[in-house]
Short mmCIF file of C-alpha atoms in Angstrom, two decimals:
data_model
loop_
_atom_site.label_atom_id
_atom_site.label_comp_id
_atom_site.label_asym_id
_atom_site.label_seq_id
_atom_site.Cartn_x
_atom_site.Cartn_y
_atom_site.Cartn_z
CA UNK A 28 98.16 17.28 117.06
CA UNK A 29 96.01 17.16 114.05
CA UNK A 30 93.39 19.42 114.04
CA UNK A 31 91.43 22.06 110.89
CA UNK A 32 92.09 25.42 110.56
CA UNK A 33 88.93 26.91 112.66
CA UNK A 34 86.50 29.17 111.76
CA UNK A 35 87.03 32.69 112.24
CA UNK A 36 85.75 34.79 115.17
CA UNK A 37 85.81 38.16 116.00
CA UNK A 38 87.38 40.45 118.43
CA UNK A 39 84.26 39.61 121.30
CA UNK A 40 85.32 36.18 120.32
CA UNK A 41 88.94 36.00 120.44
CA UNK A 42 88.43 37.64 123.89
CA UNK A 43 85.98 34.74 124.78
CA UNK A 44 88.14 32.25 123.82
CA UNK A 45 90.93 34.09 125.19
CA UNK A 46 89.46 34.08 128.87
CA UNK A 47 87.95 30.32 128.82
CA UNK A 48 91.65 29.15 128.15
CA UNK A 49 92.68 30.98 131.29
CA UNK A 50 89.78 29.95 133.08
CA UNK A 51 90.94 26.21 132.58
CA UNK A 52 94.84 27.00 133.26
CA UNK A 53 93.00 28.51 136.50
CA UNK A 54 91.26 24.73 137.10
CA UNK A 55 94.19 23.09 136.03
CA UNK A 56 96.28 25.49 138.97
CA UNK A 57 93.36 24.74 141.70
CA UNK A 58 93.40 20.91 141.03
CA UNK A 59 97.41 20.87 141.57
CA UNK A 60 99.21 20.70 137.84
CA UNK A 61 99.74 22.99 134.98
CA UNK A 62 98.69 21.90 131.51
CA UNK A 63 100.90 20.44 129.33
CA UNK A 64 101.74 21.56 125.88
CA UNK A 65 98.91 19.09 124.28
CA UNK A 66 96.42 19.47 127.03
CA UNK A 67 96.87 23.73 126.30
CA UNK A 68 96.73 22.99 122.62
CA UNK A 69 93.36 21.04 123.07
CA UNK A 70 91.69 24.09 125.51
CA UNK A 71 92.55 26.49 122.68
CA UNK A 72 90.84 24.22 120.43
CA UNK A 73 87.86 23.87 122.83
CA UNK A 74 87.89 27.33 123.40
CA UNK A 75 87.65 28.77 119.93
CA UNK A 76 84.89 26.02 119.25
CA UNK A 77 83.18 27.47 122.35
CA UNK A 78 83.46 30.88 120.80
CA UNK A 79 81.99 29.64 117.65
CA UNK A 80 78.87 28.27 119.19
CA UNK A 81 78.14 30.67 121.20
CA UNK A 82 78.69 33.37 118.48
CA UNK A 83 76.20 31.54 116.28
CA UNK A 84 73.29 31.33 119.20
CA UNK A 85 73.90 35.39 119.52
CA UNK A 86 73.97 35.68 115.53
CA UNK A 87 70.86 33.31 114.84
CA UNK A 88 73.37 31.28 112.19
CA UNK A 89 72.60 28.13 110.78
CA UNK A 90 76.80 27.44 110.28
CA UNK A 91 77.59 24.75 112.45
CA UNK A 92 81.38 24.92 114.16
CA UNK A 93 82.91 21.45 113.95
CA UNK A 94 82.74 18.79 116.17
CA UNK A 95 85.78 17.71 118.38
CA UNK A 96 87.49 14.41 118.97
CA UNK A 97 89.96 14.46 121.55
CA UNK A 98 91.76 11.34 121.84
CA UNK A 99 94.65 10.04 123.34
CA UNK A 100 96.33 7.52 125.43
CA UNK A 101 94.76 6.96 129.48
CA UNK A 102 95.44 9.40 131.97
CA UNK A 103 96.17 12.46 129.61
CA UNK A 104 93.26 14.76 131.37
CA UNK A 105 90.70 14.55 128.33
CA UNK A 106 87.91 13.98 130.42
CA UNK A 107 88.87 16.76 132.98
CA UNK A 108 89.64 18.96 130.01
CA UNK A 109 86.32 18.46 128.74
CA UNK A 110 84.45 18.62 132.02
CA UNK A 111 86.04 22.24 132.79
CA UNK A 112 85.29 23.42 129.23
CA UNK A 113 81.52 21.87 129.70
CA UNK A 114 81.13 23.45 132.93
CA UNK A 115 81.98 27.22 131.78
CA UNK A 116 80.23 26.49 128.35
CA UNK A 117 77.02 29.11 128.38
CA UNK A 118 74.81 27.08 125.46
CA UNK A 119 71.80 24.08 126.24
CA UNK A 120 74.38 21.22 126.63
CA UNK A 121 74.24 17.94 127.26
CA UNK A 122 77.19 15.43 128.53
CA UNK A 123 77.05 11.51 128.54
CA UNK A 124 78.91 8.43 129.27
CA UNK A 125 79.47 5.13 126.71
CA UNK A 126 78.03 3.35 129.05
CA UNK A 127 75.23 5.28 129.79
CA UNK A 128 74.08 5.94 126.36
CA UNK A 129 74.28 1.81 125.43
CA UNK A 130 72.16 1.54 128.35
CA UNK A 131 69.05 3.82 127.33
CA UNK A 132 69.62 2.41 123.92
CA UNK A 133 69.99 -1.36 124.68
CA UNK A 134 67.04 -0.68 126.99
CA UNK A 135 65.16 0.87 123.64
CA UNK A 136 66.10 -2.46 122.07
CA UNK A 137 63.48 -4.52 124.71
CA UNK A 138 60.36 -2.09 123.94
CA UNK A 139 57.68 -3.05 121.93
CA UNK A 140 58.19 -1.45 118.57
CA UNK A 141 61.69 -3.09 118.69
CA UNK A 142 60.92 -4.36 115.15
CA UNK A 143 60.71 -1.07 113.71
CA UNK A 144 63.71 0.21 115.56
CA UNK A 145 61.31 3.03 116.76
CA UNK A 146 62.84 2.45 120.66
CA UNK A 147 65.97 3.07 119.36
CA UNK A 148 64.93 6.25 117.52
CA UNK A 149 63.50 7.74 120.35
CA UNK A 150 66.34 6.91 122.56
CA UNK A 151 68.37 8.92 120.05
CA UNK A 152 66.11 11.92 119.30
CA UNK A 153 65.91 12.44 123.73
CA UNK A 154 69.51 12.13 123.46
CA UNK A 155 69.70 15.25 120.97
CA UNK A 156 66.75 16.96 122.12
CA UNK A 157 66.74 20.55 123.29
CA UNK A 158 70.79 21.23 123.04
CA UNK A 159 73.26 22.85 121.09
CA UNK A 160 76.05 20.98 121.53
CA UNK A 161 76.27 17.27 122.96
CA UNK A 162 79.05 15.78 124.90
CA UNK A 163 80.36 12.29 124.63
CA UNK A 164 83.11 10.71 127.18
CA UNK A 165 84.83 7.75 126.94
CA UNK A 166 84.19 7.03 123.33
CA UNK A 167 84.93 3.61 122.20
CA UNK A 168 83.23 0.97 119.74
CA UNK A 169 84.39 -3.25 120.25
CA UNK A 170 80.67 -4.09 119.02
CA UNK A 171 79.36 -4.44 115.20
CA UNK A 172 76.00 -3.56 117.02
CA UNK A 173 77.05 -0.47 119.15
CA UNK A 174 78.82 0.77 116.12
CA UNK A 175 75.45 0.87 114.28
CA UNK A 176 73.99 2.97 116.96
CA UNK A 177 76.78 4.88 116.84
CA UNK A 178 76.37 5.80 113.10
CA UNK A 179 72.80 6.81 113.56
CA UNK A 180 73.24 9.11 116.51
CA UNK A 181 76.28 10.55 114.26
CA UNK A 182 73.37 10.97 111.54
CA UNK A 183 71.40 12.08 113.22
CA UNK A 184 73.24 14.77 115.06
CA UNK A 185 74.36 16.32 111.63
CA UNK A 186 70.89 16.50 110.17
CA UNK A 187 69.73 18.11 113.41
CA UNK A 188 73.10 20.70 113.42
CA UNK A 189 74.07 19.68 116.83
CA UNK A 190 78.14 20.05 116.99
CA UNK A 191 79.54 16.94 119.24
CA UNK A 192 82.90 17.20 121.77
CA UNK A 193 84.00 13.45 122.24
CA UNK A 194 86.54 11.85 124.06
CA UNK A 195 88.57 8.63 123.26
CA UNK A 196 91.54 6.68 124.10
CA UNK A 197 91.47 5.53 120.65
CA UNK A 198 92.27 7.11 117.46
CA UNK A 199 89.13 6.95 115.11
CA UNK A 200 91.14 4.68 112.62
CA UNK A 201 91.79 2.65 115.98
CA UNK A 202 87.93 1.80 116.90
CA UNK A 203 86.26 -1.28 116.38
CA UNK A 204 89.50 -2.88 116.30
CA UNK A 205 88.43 -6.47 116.02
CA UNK A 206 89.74 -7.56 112.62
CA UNK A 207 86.53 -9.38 111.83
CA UNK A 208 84.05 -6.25 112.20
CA UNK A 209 86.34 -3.34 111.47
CA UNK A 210 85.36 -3.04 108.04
CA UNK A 211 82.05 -2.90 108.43
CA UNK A 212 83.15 0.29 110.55
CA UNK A 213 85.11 1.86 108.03
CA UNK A 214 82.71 4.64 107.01
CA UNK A 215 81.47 5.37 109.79
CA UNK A 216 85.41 6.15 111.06
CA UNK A 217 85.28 8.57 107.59
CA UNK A 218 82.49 9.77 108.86
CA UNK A 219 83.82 10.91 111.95
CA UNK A 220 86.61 12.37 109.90
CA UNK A 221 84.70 14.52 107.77
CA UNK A 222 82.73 16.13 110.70
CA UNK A 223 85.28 16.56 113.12
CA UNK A 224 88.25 17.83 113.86
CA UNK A 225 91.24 15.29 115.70
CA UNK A 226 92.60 16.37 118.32
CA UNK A 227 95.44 14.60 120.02
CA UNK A 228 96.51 14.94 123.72
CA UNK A 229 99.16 12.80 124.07
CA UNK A 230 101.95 13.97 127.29
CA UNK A 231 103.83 11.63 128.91
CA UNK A 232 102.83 11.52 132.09
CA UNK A 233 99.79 9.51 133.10
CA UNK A 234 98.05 12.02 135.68
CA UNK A 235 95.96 9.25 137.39
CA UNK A 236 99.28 7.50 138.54
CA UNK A 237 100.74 10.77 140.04
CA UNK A 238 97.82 12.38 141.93
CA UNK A 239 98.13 16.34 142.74
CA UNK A 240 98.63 16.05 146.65
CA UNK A 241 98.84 13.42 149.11
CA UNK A 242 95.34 12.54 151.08
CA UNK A 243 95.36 14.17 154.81
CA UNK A 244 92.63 14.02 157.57
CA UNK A 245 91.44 17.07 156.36
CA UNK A 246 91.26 16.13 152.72
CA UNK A 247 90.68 12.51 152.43
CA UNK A 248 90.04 10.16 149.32
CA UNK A 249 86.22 9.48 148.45
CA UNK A 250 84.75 7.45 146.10
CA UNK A 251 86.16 5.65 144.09
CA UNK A 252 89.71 6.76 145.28
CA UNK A 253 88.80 5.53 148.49
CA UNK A 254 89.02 2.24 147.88
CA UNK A 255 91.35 -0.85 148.09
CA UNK A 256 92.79 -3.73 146.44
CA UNK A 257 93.35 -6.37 148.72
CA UNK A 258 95.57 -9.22 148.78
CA UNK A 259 95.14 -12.04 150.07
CA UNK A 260 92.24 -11.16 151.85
CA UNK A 261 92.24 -13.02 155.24
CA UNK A 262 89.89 -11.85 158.18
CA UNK A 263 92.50 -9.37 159.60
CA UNK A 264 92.92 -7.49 156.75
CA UNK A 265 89.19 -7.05 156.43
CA UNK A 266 88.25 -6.27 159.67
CA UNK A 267 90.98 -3.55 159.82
CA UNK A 268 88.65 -1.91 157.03
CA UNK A 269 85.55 -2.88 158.94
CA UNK A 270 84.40 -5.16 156.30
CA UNK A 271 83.41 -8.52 157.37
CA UNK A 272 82.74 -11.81 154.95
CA UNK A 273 78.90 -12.23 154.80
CA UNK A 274 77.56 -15.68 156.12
CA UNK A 275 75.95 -17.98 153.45
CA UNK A 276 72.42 -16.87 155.08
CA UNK A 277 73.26 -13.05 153.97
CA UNK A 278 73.24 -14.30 149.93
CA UNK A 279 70.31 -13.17 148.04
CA UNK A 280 69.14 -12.40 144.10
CA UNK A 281 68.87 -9.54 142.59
CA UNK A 282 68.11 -8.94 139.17
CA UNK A 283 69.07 -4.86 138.48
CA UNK A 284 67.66 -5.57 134.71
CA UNK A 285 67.17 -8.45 133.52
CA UNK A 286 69.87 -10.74 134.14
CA UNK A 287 69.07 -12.52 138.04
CA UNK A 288 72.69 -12.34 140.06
CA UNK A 289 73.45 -14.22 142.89
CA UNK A 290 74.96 -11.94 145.55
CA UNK A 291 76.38 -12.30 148.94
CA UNK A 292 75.47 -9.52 150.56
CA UNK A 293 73.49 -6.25 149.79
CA UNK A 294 73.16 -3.75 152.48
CA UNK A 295 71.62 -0.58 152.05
CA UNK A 296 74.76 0.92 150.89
CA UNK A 297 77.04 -2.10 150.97
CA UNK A 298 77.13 -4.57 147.64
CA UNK A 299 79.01 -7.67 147.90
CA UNK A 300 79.36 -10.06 145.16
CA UNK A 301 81.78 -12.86 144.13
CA UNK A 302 83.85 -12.01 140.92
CA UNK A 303 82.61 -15.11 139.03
CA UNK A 304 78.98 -14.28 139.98
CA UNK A 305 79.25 -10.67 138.49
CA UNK A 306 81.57 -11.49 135.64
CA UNK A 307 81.46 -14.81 134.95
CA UNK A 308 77.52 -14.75 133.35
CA UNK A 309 75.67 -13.00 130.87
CA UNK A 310 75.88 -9.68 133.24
CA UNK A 311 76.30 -5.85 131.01
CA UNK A 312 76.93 -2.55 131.41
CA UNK A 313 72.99 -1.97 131.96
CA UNK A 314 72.89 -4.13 135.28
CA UNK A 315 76.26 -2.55 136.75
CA UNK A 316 75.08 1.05 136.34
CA UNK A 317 71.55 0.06 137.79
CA UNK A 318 73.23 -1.89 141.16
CA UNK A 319 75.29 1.19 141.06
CA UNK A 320 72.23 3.82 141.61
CA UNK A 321 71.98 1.64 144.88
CA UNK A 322 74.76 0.63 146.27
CA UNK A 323 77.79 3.71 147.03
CA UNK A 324 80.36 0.97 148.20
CA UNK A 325 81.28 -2.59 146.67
CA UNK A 326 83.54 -5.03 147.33
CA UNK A 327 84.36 -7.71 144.93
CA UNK A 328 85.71 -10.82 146.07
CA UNK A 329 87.63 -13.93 145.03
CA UNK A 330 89.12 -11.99 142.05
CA UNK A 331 91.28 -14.27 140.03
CA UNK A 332 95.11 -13.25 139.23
CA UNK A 333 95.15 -11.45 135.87
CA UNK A 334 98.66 -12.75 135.57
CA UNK A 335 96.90 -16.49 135.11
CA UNK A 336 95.75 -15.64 131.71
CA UNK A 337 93.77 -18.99 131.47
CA UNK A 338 91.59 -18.36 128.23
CA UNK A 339 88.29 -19.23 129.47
CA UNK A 340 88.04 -16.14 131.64
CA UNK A 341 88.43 -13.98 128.36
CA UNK A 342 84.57 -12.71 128.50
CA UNK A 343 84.31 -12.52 132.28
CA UNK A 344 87.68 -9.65 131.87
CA UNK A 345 85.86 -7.95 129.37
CA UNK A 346 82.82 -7.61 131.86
CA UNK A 347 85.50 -6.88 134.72
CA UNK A 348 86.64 -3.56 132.16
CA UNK A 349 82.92 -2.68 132.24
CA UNK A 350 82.44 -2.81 135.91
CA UNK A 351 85.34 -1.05 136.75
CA UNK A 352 84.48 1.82 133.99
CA UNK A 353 81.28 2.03 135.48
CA UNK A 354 81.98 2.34 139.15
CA UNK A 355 84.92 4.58 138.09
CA UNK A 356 82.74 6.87 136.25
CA UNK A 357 80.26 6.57 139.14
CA UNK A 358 82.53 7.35 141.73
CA UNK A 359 81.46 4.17 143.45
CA UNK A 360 83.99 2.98 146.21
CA UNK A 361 85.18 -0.74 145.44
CA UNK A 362 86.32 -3.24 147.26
CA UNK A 363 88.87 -5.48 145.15
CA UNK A 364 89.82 -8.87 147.32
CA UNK A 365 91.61 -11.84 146.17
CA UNK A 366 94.20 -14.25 146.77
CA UNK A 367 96.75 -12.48 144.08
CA UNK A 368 98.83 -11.15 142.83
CA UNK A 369 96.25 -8.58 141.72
CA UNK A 370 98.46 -6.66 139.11
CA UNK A 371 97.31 -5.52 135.93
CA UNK A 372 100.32 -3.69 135.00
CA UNK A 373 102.09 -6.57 134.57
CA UNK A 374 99.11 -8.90 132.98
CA UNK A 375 99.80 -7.98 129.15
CA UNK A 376 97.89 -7.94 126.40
CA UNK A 377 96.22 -10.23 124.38
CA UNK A 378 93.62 -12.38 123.78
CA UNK A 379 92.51 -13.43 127.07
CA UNK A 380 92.59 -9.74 128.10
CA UNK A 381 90.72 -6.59 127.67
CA UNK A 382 91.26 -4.55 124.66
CA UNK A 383 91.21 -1.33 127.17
CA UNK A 384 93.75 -3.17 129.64
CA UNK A 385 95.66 -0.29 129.91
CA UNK A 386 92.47 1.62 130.60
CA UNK A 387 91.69 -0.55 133.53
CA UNK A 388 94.83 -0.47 134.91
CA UNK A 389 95.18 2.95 135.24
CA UNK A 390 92.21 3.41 136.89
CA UNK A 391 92.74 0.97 139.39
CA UNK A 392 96.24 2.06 139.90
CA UNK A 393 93.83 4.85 141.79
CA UNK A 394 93.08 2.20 144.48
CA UNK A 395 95.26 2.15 147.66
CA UNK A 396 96.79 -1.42 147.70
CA UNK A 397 97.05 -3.27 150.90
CA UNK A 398 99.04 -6.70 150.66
CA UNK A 399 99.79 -6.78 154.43
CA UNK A 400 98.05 -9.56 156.57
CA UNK A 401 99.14 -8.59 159.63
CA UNK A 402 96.72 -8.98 162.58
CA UNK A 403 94.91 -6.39 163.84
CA UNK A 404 96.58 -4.17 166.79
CA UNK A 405 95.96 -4.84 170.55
CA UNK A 406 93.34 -2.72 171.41
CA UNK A 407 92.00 -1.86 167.91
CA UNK A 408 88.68 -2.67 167.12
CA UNK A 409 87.88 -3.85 163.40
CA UNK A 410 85.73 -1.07 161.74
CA UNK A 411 86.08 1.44 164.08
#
């Protein structure tokens, strides 16, 4: 783990920091695992950084501890790290998704003064406004254009003396990997050098694929653990979850920004779209998080096998990576139905794939998998 010496702190300090690493072992012990050797490393880390900030609030400073980049591959806990630190963190604070920071500033990008790039400006300075720290999951840049919001926000940030904590599956030499663009990103990834401090959390075990306990009646899955991936989808195996294939009359439009979308069925709480109809047009991260502030459950359907690899379905994966980031990170329960095999362990890389496949597949590797299409029981009634 690469990290830079840290500032010093004094004895109320080292007791601070002390205490906040105990107080995430503690989380750690509550949510079934102990921290590895890199995931303790990285709470030290946060911890003294905590110490610092908070030190410098009490002492008026203008020194600014330095930011954090925790990175590593999926699974490793650096979000939960981050959120336990974030929670016990006593400063004005201020955490944020990828996705929903493109989608105040792409939304910046349709107002008026667009010319000027005054939108975007102000999307940035209510992004840094009022905090003392700001906190920024699931870090990752595959866009020339994202990466040039990214570089003014990181601007911007160290001319206001606002410390960052970010997390990413990639390294920072690693982002904007496209061979094309990744120059053009090259000093912004200095940048990120020279202001923070790497920190790697790289154990072995993937934690999403080996979940602390087992589900019981008395503590069962919800959200987005709650849901399926289901193969091949006939009538039986739907019913048995009481969902039941909308009639043509059920399909309406919405448009959740501005892109219309033809959908199948939309219930108050119940979204249910075809894959090619979310995926397969000019559909973004903006008009998944808005369906998601409405709709708790989805189900997807007529999902093509990732195994076929068939190139023109490159862009409609990529979108399929941003839905399932978003509903993941929205705890929104989805539905995943299609004729299979639905496996994207097994899919590979390349260029018909995500970049973030592994990503992806680790978070759907938190959906229960039913492949049975076994009728339903005498007696049992479909949805009950």
């Amino acid at each position: 783990m690469a990290v830079t010496p840290t500032l010093g702190i004094g004895p109320a300090g080292r007791s601070a920091r002390l205490a906040m690493v105990d107080d995430i072992a503690d989380d750690a012990g509550r949510s079934g695992f102990e921290l590895e050797y890199s995931q303790r490393q990285a709470a030290e880390r946060l911890a003294a950084f905590g110490a610092q900030l908070t030190g410098r609030r009490r002492a008026l400073s203008r020194k600014v501890p330095r930011s954090l980049y925790l990175h590593g591959p999926v699974g490793r806990g650096k979000t939960w790290l981050m959120d336990s630190f974030y929670a016990r963190l006593p400063v004005r604070k201020r955490r944020v998704h990828f996705h929903d920071f493109f989608r105040s500033l792409h939304a910046g990008t349709h107002g008026p003064a667009t010319g000027n790039g005054t939108m975007i400006q102000q999307s940035v300075d209510a992004l840094l406004a009022d905090i003392d720290v700001l906190f920024f999951d699931e870090f990752h840049v595959h866009d020339v254009g994202d990466g040039m919001f990214i570089a003014r926000l990181l601007r911007d940030a160290a001319k206001r003396r606002i410390p960052l904590v970010v997390t990413s599956n990639y390294a920072p030499d690693n982002l904007l990997p496209n061979p094309l663009w990744h120059e053009h990103f090259v000093p912004t990834i200095q940048a990120i050098k020279d202001m923070m401090d790497i920190v790697e959390i790289s154990g072995a075990l993937d934690f999403r694929r080996v979940p602390a306990g087992a589900d019981s009646p008395e503590n069962p899955s919800e959200g987005f653990r709650s849901g399926r991936i289901i193969t091949p989808g006939t009538p039986a195996q739907l019913g048995r979850l009481g969902l039941f294939t909308p009639a043509p009359i059920q399909s309406r439009v919405l448009t959740p920004t501005t892109h219309p979308i033809v959908v199948r069925n939309s219930d108050p709480d119940l979204l249910w779209v075809g894959f090619d109809e979310l995926c397969g047009g000019l559909t973004s991260p903006a008009d998944y998080l808005a369906l998601a502030d409405s709709y708790a459950t989805w189900v997807i359907d007529d999902v093509p096998s990732p195994a076929g690899n068939h190139p023109s379905l490159a862009p409609a994966w990529q979108r399929f990576s941003n839905v399932v980031d978003v509903l993941h990170d929205q705890d929104i329960t989805l539905f995943l139905v299609g004729k299979g095999p639905l496996d994207w362990d097994g899919a590979g890389s390349g260029s018909v794939m995500p970049v973030d496949l592994a990503r992806i597949a680790s978070r759907l590797s938190l959906l229960t998998r039913d492949e049975s299409a076994m009728p339903l029981e005498r007696g049992e009634s479909a949805g009950s």
